[in-house]
Amino acid sequence: MLEVNGLRVSYGGIQAVRGITFHVNEGEMVALIGANGAGKSSTLRALSRLLDPAGGSVRYRGSEILALPPHRLVEQGIALVPEGRGVFPRMTCIENLRMGAYSRNDKSAVESDLEHVLGHFPRLKERAQQLAGTLSGGEQQMLAIGRALMSRPKLMLLDEPSMGLAPIMVQKIFEVIRAVAADGMTILLVEQNAKLALEVSQRGYVMESGEITVTDESNKLLADPKVRAAYLGE
Amino acid sequence: MDTLLQQLINGITLGAVYALVALGYTMVYGIIGLINFAHGEVVMIGTMVAFTVIVSLAGSGMPLLIVLGIGLVVSVIVCMVLGWALERVAYRPLRHAPRLTPLITAIGMSIVLQNVAMIIWGRNYITFPPMIEKIIYDIGGASFTNVQVAIVSLAAVMMVGLIYLVHRTKIGMAMRATAQNPHVASLMGVDINRVIAMAFVIGSALGAVAGCMVGSYYEIAHYQMGFMLGLKAFTAAVLGGIGNLAGAMAGGILLGVIEALGAGYIGDLTGDFLGSHYQDIFAFIVLIVVLMFRPSGLFGERTGDRA
């Protein structure tokens, strides 16, 4: 579904991503793990067109998407849950969710999706009319995921969903991600918490200094002594 | 007592105009953080265009109200195009430049527009022909005219319309989302360039209406009139909390009232040393006081979330 070939990202003279190649198949969850500064978020930012890559190609369902401006991605079926959540702080929960459906024109289906998402996240339903900026970090993360779902994406890009959350909240968020994946969503998960990410995903790529160094099925990576030593703290 | 009531009425009239112009500053600032110093000149062009249209149609035998209506509509359209062109030509290429660059460009555009207006309409004061038959109403020793009633009610309609647009329509929601987080808004499918252009176009339309009001109220126009008007409306936007729509409205009315009361009482306060033609100083006293004691303005407490 998503094929990334030789993607390069530079900031000034520094190469943050040095020509990486990976792919995500339809219906699977793929984890991109690695230490802080390995280039994971730069990769996602380039995929979601928030920054211009220095080179490479990104094909989504057979066509090149690097030429598209960011606002054209959502209509292709790609939704990003950004690092740090990126909710609209002075809009209510409901308005944030409606923003997720901004590009859709099927009004009645949007209304039923809204009910569906609120059913998924009872916490958000309780706080429907509250400003998103007043929610806790975990609630904002749920809102960001719910907002991404509102666009009815085919591919979801998740950027560090566990960042800055209490352990109990992290568990909850990953239950949500598991549930979304179980519904058949294709997911690319970028995550520093390697153990959790490998536990929920089918395949994983390990990034190090802007390059992909190891790739395998997630359960094999979890068992790999080198990966365990470097990323699982053993 | 008469002076107080009279100056309140005058102040609200003036304040309605300031509020409409202030909205143009605050909408653009809220979305891209630019103070569009050329906005006052857009308002001036609005007055001038309305003047030209109304004067050239005056002898056509059309009913007065139709002539005024056409003048207003043409002026709004010209200003919308002008606002759009300003953003497209002057500001968009500088979107990622340091903040000072577009600000200086804005001052430059204001000078350009003043000079274009001077070439087209000349350097002398233009007097509007007295077309509207003034009706004067009396209440409690003070008086107001039908023109004032029209100004205040039209301004109120425009403001309610804007609030509806921003809070109840899809483009309004896109504007608010863009103001809060442009990157994420674009990922939701919002075309940021279109939203920014809309802010300029809507602000300019409000400015054109304000320009027509000023023309019909004072019955004179001048190619430099946009400078002072723009500066005062900017003060009103800062007073209310720049970037905040409700703040611009409240700040505009408040500034109008302060200025009118100041003009009404300045003679008494200074033992007739200063006359009412010093009314302009009040706007700047307000600006200095706000910047010293509450730089975020009356409604502005939102400094943290514009990272």
XYZ file of C-alpha atoms in Angstrom:
541
model
C 0.000 0.000 0.000
C 2.820 2.375 0.916
C 6.244 2.025 -0.676
C 9.034 4.327 0.440
C 12.157 4.264 -1.674
C 15.444 5.971 -0.866
C 13.781 8.730 1.167
C 16.193 11.439 2.282
C 15.521 14.375 4.612
C 17.999 17.127 5.462
C 17.913 20.083 7.781
C 20.375 22.602 6.441
C 23.476 20.541 5.808
C 22.599 17.740 8.190
C 21.017 14.575 6.827
C 18.410 13.320 9.287
C 17.173 10.520 7.034
C 19.735 8.926 4.706
C 17.857 7.202 1.938
C 15.611 4.709 3.694
C 13.452 2.092 1.973
C 10.495 0.345 3.546
C 6.926 -0.609 2.791
C 3.590 -1.136 4.511
C 1.165 -3.740 3.184
C -2.577 -3.280 3.201
C -4.130 -4.262 6.520
C -0.942 -4.604 8.532
C 0.557 -2.567 11.320
C 4.216 -1.728 10.865
C 6.350 -0.232 13.618
C 9.248 2.128 12.992
C 11.326 2.156 16.150
C 14.604 3.700 17.188
C 16.213 6.020 19.683
C 15.550 9.718 20.017
C 16.993 11.526 16.991
C 17.221 8.430 14.789
C 15.086 10.151 12.140
C 11.734 8.464 12.780
C 9.685 11.625 13.123
C 11.487 13.274 10.225
C 10.429 10.311 8.126
C 6.781 10.751 9.092
C 6.943 14.493 8.613
C 8.258 13.955 5.108
C 5.543 11.382 4.389
C 2.851 13.762 5.594
C 4.434 16.598 3.578
C 5.044 18.841 6.583
C 8.599 19.142 5.341
C 10.113 18.707 1.918
C 12.252 15.620 1.523
C 15.648 16.011 -0.127
C 15.077 12.993 -2.345
C 13.511 9.599 -2.833
C 10.038 8.464 -3.757
C 6.897 7.643 -1.815
C 4.307 5.631 -3.684
C 0.894 5.204 -2.149
C -1.429 2.675 -3.817
C 0.743 2.814 -6.890
C 1.019 6.587 -7.367
C 3.648 9.063 -6.276
C 2.496 11.340 -3.437
C 5.576 13.469 -2.822
C 4.311 16.042 -5.319
C 1.019 16.552 -3.477
C 0.522 19.466 -1.068
C -0.373 18.365 2.502
C -4.055 19.244 2.192
C -4.481 16.782 -0.694
C -3.296 13.761 1.308
C -6.426 13.318 3.378
C -8.612 12.868 0.306
C -6.235 10.076 -0.741
C -7.067 8.297 2.506
C -3.970 9.143 4.544
C -4.403 10.477 8.090
C -1.653 11.589 10.442
C -1.881 11.619 14.214
C 0.901 14.139 14.802
C 3.582 14.060 17.425
C 2.436 16.026 20.463
C -1.202 15.390 19.459
C -1.748 18.707 17.672
C -5.356 19.167 18.763
C -6.951 22.574 18.158
C -6.839 23.920 21.725
C -9.581 26.541 21.463
C -12.075 24.313 19.717
C -14.375 21.863 21.488
C -13.894 18.109 21.260
C -16.787 17.866 18.823
C -15.337 20.627 16.653
C -11.958 18.893 16.625
C -13.620 15.690 15.481
C -15.551 17.575 12.810
C -12.286 19.061 11.566
C -11.173 15.489 10.980
C -14.051 15.123 8.532
C -13.318 18.506 6.902
C -12.596 17.058 3.469
C -15.730 14.889 3.400
C -18.998 15.943 1.836
C -21.230 13.040 2.917
C -22.959 14.841 5.779
C -25.137 12.050 7.144
C -22.271 9.543 7.126
C -20.123 12.085 9.014
C -22.822 12.351 11.682
C -22.984 8.580 12.130
C -19.172 8.345 12.189
C -19.176 11.008 14.879
C -21.536 8.885 16.991
C -19.376 5.861 16.302
C -16.122 7.581 17.363
C -17.751 9.005 20.500
C -18.975 5.489 21.262
C -15.389 4.279 20.971
C -14.160 6.990 23.359
C -16.624 7.485 26.224
C -14.222 9.985 27.823
C -14.532 12.244 24.800
C -18.298 11.941 24.859
C -18.346 13.198 28.456
C -16.206 16.148 27.408
C -17.834 16.767 24.044
C -18.340 20.501 24.573
C -15.106 21.118 26.469
C -12.241 22.993 24.793
C -9.583 20.541 23.660
C -6.824 22.618 25.301
C -8.305 21.823 28.733
C -8.132 18.031 28.269
C -5.439 15.838 29.807
C -2.628 14.548 27.591
C -4.200 11.125 27.271
C -7.585 12.566 26.376
C -5.954 14.788 23.767
C -4.248 11.736 22.282
C -7.582 9.942 22.084
C -9.056 13.036 20.466
C -6.233 13.142 17.911
C -6.813 9.479 17.036
C -10.579 9.996 16.882
C -10.073 13.029 14.672
C -7.903 11.002 12.291
C -10.593 8.280 12.167
C -13.180 10.892 11.194
C -11.572 11.228 7.772
C -12.225 7.495 7.139
C -8.577 6.903 6.299
C -7.171 3.822 4.645
C -3.711 4.448 6.057
C -3.024 5.921 9.467
C 0.347 7.390 10.409
C 0.848 7.494 14.173
C 3.694 9.662 15.459
C 4.863 8.850 18.997
C 1.428 8.209 20.509
C 2.881 7.340 23.925
C 4.945 10.515 24.237
C 4.519 12.371 27.518
C 1.742 10.149 28.838
C 1.450 8.362 32.180
C 2.032 4.579 31.919
C -1.615 3.776 32.563
C -2.643 6.162 29.772
C -0.093 4.607 27.438
C -1.755 1.211 28.025
C -5.157 2.695 27.208
C -3.920 4.386 24.039
C -2.354 1.161 22.831
C -5.610 -0.709 23.484
C -7.252 1.853 21.214
C -4.586 1.394 18.538
C -5.018 -2.370 18.747
C -8.785 -1.975 18.340
C -8.377 0.319 15.326
C -5.995 -2.179 13.737
C -8.401 -5.023 14.453
C -11.000 -3.152 12.373
C -8.681 -3.611 9.396
C -6.846 -0.255 9.361
C -3.376 -0.112 7.836
C -1.085 1.584 10.340
C 2.455 2.907 10.319
C 3.444 3.387 13.946
C 6.473 5.483 14.855
C 7.336 4.923 18.474
C 10.173 5.287 20.934
C 8.663 2.713 23.250
C 10.011 -0.218 21.218
C 8.587 -2.985 23.378
C 4.988 -1.764 23.140
C 5.290 -0.971 19.458
C 6.661 -4.414 18.603
C 4.019 -6.102 20.719
C 1.139 -4.585 18.752
C 2.643 -4.626 15.244
C 3.264 -7.416 12.734
C 6.535 -6.134 11.295
C 9.131 -3.684 12.474
C 11.953 -1.538 11.145
C 14.731 -0.344 13.425
C 16.157 3.078 12.605
C 19.560 4.279 13.676
C 21.262 7.566 12.692
C 18.939 8.085 9.748
C 19.203 4.570 8.350
C 17.200 1.387 8.683
C 19.544 -1.146 10.266
C 17.314 -4.140 11.048
C 13.964 -5.305 9.770
C 11.963 -8.400 10.587
C 8.692 -9.672 11.939
C 7.942 -7.923 15.210
C 8.008 -11.037 17.394
C 11.412 -11.974 15.962
C 12.711 -8.466 16.664
C 11.406 -8.783 20.202
C 13.474 -11.968 20.558
C 16.582 -10.590 18.812
C 19.322 -10.172 21.459
C 20.823 -7.130 19.714
C 17.479 -5.333 19.550
C 16.778 -6.330 23.135
C 20.094 -4.904 24.238
C 19.802 -1.651 22.324
C 16.093 -0.799 22.605
C 14.449 -2.887 25.255
C 16.881 -2.013 28.009
C 18.329 -5.453 28.609
C -25.596 65.813 30.693
C -26.323 66.819 27.118
C -22.658 66.642 26.254
C -22.321 63.212 27.816
C -25.250 61.695 25.932
C -24.329 63.457 22.706
C -20.744 62.306 22.843
C -21.802 58.757 23.688
C -23.947 58.695 20.544
C -21.140 60.123 18.432
C -18.649 57.757 20.035
C -20.692 54.683 19.261
C -21.045 55.779 15.639
C -17.329 56.333 15.309
C -16.629 53.151 17.280
C -18.741 51.057 14.907
C -16.487 52.207 12.072
C -13.310 51.517 14.071
C -14.619 48.073 14.967
C -15.175 47.098 11.336
C -11.686 48.242 10.368
C -10.152 46.615 13.461
C -11.667 43.282 12.434
C -9.581 43.381 9.267
C -6.383 43.808 11.283
C -7.269 41.184 13.828
C -8.395 38.476 11.359
C -5.147 38.651 9.432
C -3.078 38.807 12.610
C -4.938 35.859 14.132
C -4.131 33.655 11.164
C -0.636 34.630 10.018
C 0.627 36.917 12.788
C 1.086 39.845 10.408
C -0.007 43.394 11.141
C -1.226 44.488 7.736
C -0.408 48.177 7.921
C -1.798 48.669 4.415
C -5.311 47.895 5.681
C -6.077 51.564 6.417
C -5.282 52.356 2.788
C -7.657 49.626 1.624
C -10.359 51.405 3.617
C -9.385 54.727 1.997
C -9.611 53.167 -1.480
C -13.054 51.899 -0.464
C -14.168 55.446 0.320
C -12.716 56.811 -2.910
C -14.287 54.154 -5.128
C -17.678 54.659 -3.499
C -17.295 58.403 -4.047
C -16.478 58.014 -7.735
C -19.307 55.573 -8.381
C -21.896 57.620 -6.503
C -20.909 60.915 -8.116
C -20.911 59.472 -11.626
C -24.300 57.823 -11.134
C -25.847 60.821 -9.362
C -27.089 62.414 -12.568
C -28.471 59.201 -14.032
C -31.896 59.626 -12.510
C -31.727 56.377 -10.585
C -33.279 56.396 -7.127
C -30.863 57.589 -4.455
C -30.892 54.374 -2.469
C -29.988 52.332 -5.550
C -27.097 54.678 -6.346
C -25.766 54.392 -2.786
C -26.225 50.632 -2.882
C -24.276 50.308 -6.145
C -21.533 52.533 -4.713
C -21.254 50.309 -1.661
C -21.225 47.067 -3.620
C -18.647 48.259 -6.157
C -16.452 49.557 -3.356
C -16.686 46.212 -1.510
C -15.794 44.264 -4.649
C -12.835 46.509 -5.515
C -11.482 46.220 -1.971
C -11.914 42.443 -1.895
C -9.864 42.169 -5.076
C -7.317 44.606 -3.661
C -7.013 42.634 -0.402
C -6.609 39.397 -2.314
C -3.964 40.931 -4.584
C -2.039 42.399 -1.629
C -1.760 38.981 -0.027
C -0.904 37.243 -3.267
C 1.677 39.728 -4.512
C 3.180 41.263 -1.397
C 2.810 38.864 1.526
C 2.618 35.302 0.232
C 6.171 35.288 -1.203
C 7.349 36.323 2.292
C 5.395 33.674 4.212
C 8.553 32.045 5.559
C 10.634 35.206 5.850
C 11.543 36.703 9.242
C 8.610 38.527 10.852
C 10.017 41.986 10.276
C 10.143 41.550 6.492
C 6.387 41.337 5.803
C 5.809 44.112 8.333
C 8.087 46.474 6.423
C 6.453 45.311 3.191
C 3.073 46.240 4.670
C 4.287 49.780 5.373
C 5.650 49.886 1.834
C 2.325 48.764 0.367
C 0.553 51.429 2.377
C 2.777 54.105 0.817
C 2.243 52.643 -2.650
C -1.541 52.637 -2.254
C -1.550 56.216 -0.930
C 0.376 57.392 -3.946
C -1.782 55.461 -6.389
C -4.834 57.082 -4.788
C -3.178 60.497 -5.013
C -2.582 59.995 -8.741
C -6.152 58.851 -9.373
C -8.115 61.144 -7.053
C -5.725 64.054 -6.604
C -4.140 65.578 -3.544
C -7.040 67.775 -2.470
C -9.906 66.990 -0.145
C -12.827 65.471 -1.994
C -16.240 66.638 -0.861
C -19.127 64.241 -1.093
C -22.191 65.835 -2.616
C -24.923 66.183 0.037
C -27.222 63.558 -1.423
C -28.730 61.973 1.623
C -31.391 64.113 3.171
C -30.463 64.171 6.842
C -33.199 63.576 9.335
C -32.333 64.665 12.855
C -33.847 62.943 15.854
C -33.818 64.393 19.372
C -33.547 62.503 22.614
C -32.982 64.089 26.002
C -31.156 67.140 24.694
C -28.901 65.171 22.358
C -29.453 64.477 18.708
C -28.553 61.897 16.104
C -29.151 61.544 12.401
C -30.496 58.843 10.139
C -26.952 58.446 8.761
C -25.719 57.524 12.231
C -28.552 55.027 12.645
C -27.657 53.477 9.292
C -23.944 53.267 10.192
C -24.498 51.601 13.544
C -27.097 49.141 12.300
C -25.133 48.171 9.189
C -22.034 47.622 11.341
C -24.046 45.452 13.728
C -25.358 43.338 10.844
C -21.833 42.916 9.445
C -20.464 41.832 12.832
C -23.243 39.324 13.476
C -22.662 37.977 9.965
C -18.949 37.605 10.631
C -19.538 35.806 13.929
C -21.926 33.451 12.153
C -19.385 32.848 9.387
C -16.534 32.112 11.766
C -18.437 29.908 14.186
C -21.118 28.211 12.110
C -19.694 27.582 8.652
C -17.094 25.213 7.324
C -14.777 27.926 6.030
C -15.060 29.637 9.432
C -14.065 26.434 11.192
C -11.140 26.093 8.797
C -10.093 29.656 9.627
C -10.152 28.994 13.360
C -8.278 25.718 12.947
C -5.637 27.418 10.800
C -5.196 30.177 13.379
C -4.605 27.550 16.073
C -2.394 25.092 14.225
C -1.804 25.644 10.501
C 0.207 22.439 9.930
C -2.383 20.163 11.435
C -5.200 22.085 9.733
C -3.562 21.377 6.383
C -3.453 17.674 7.236
C -7.214 17.802 7.820
C -7.537 18.907 4.202
C -7.622 22.676 4.728
C -5.949 24.610 1.934
C -4.010 27.098 4.061
C -3.377 29.498 1.194
C -7.086 29.722 0.517
C -7.887 30.398 4.171
C -5.275 33.140 4.396
C -6.581 34.726 1.193
C -10.114 34.553 2.638
C -9.010 36.413 5.767
C -7.658 39.235 3.612
C -10.726 39.290 1.353
C -13.246 39.315 4.215
C -11.252 41.901 6.166
C -11.067 44.118 3.087
C -14.802 43.801 2.476
C -15.496 44.947 6.039
C -12.969 47.743 5.498
C -14.760 48.878 2.334
C -18.059 49.099 4.197
C -16.314 51.094 6.918
C -14.826 53.346 4.245
C -18.270 54.069 2.817
C -19.500 54.868 6.334
C -16.695 57.323 6.957
C -17.402 58.981 3.619
C -21.093 59.402 4.327
C -20.521 60.525 7.921
C -17.813 63.163 7.406
C -18.724 63.826 3.740
C -15.077 64.364 2.857
C -12.292 62.076 1.706
C -8.558 62.430 1.211
C -5.841 60.108 -0.035
C -4.113 60.189 3.354
C -7.250 59.549 5.420
C -6.476 55.812 5.682
C -3.349 56.406 7.717
C -4.956 57.877 10.827
C -8.053 55.712 10.526
C -5.923 52.601 10.173
C -3.759 53.525 13.140
C -6.810 54.086 15.316
C -8.439 50.838 14.238
C -5.156 49.061 14.939
C -5.249 50.641 18.412
C -8.796 49.335 18.820
C -7.652 45.824 17.838
C -4.778 45.984 20.344
C -7.124 47.332 23.016
C -9.438 44.354 22.543
C -6.584 41.847 22.231
C -5.224 41.474 18.720
C -6.216 38.214 17.071
C -9.516 38.133 18.964
C -12.669 38.966 16.959
C -14.891 39.886 19.900
C -11.994 41.969 21.196
C -11.800 43.961 17.972
C -15.506 44.719 18.123
C -15.470 45.747 21.784
C -12.173 47.600 21.378
C -13.539 49.560 18.428
C -16.688 50.715 20.201
C -14.752 51.482 23.382
C -12.124 53.503 21.544
C -14.819 55.455 19.682
C -16.530 56.319 22.957
C -13.269 57.262 24.706
C -12.318 59.485 21.813
C -15.708 61.191 21.618
C -15.878 61.760 25.370
C -12.320 63.035 25.317
C -13.127 65.450 22.511
C -16.250 66.601 24.353
C -14.549 67.293 27.632
C -10.992 68.205 26.707
C -11.846 71.923 26.692
C -13.300 71.785 30.203
C -10.426 69.650 31.457
C -7.675 71.928 30.226
C -9.415 75.236 30.826
C -9.931 75.646 27.059
C -6.198 75.360 26.458
C -6.800 72.372 24.148
C -9.845 72.121 21.874
C -11.769 69.196 20.454
C -9.519 69.077 17.387
C -7.026 67.375 19.703
C -9.297 64.342 19.826
C -6.688 62.216 18.025
C -4.431 62.151 21.066
C -6.845 59.939 22.992
C -6.419 56.943 20.717
C -2.683 57.080 21.239
C -2.956 57.588 24.983
C -5.083 54.435 24.981
C -2.519 52.594 22.852
C 0.361 53.553 25.142
C -1.567 52.690 28.312
C -2.647 49.294 26.933
C 0.852 48.444 25.760
C 2.271 49.426 29.141
C -0.206 47.736 31.451
C -2.010 45.042 29.490
C -0.219 44.320 26.224
C -2.414 41.283 25.549
C -5.491 43.551 25.492
C -8.836 43.283 27.245
C -9.838 39.894 25.814
C -6.379 38.542 25.200
C -5.153 35.965 27.673
C -4.100 33.536 25.002
C -0.373 33.925 24.729
C 0.727 30.365 25.397
C -0.957 28.482 22.600
C 0.616 30.220 19.617
C 3.812 28.239 19.640
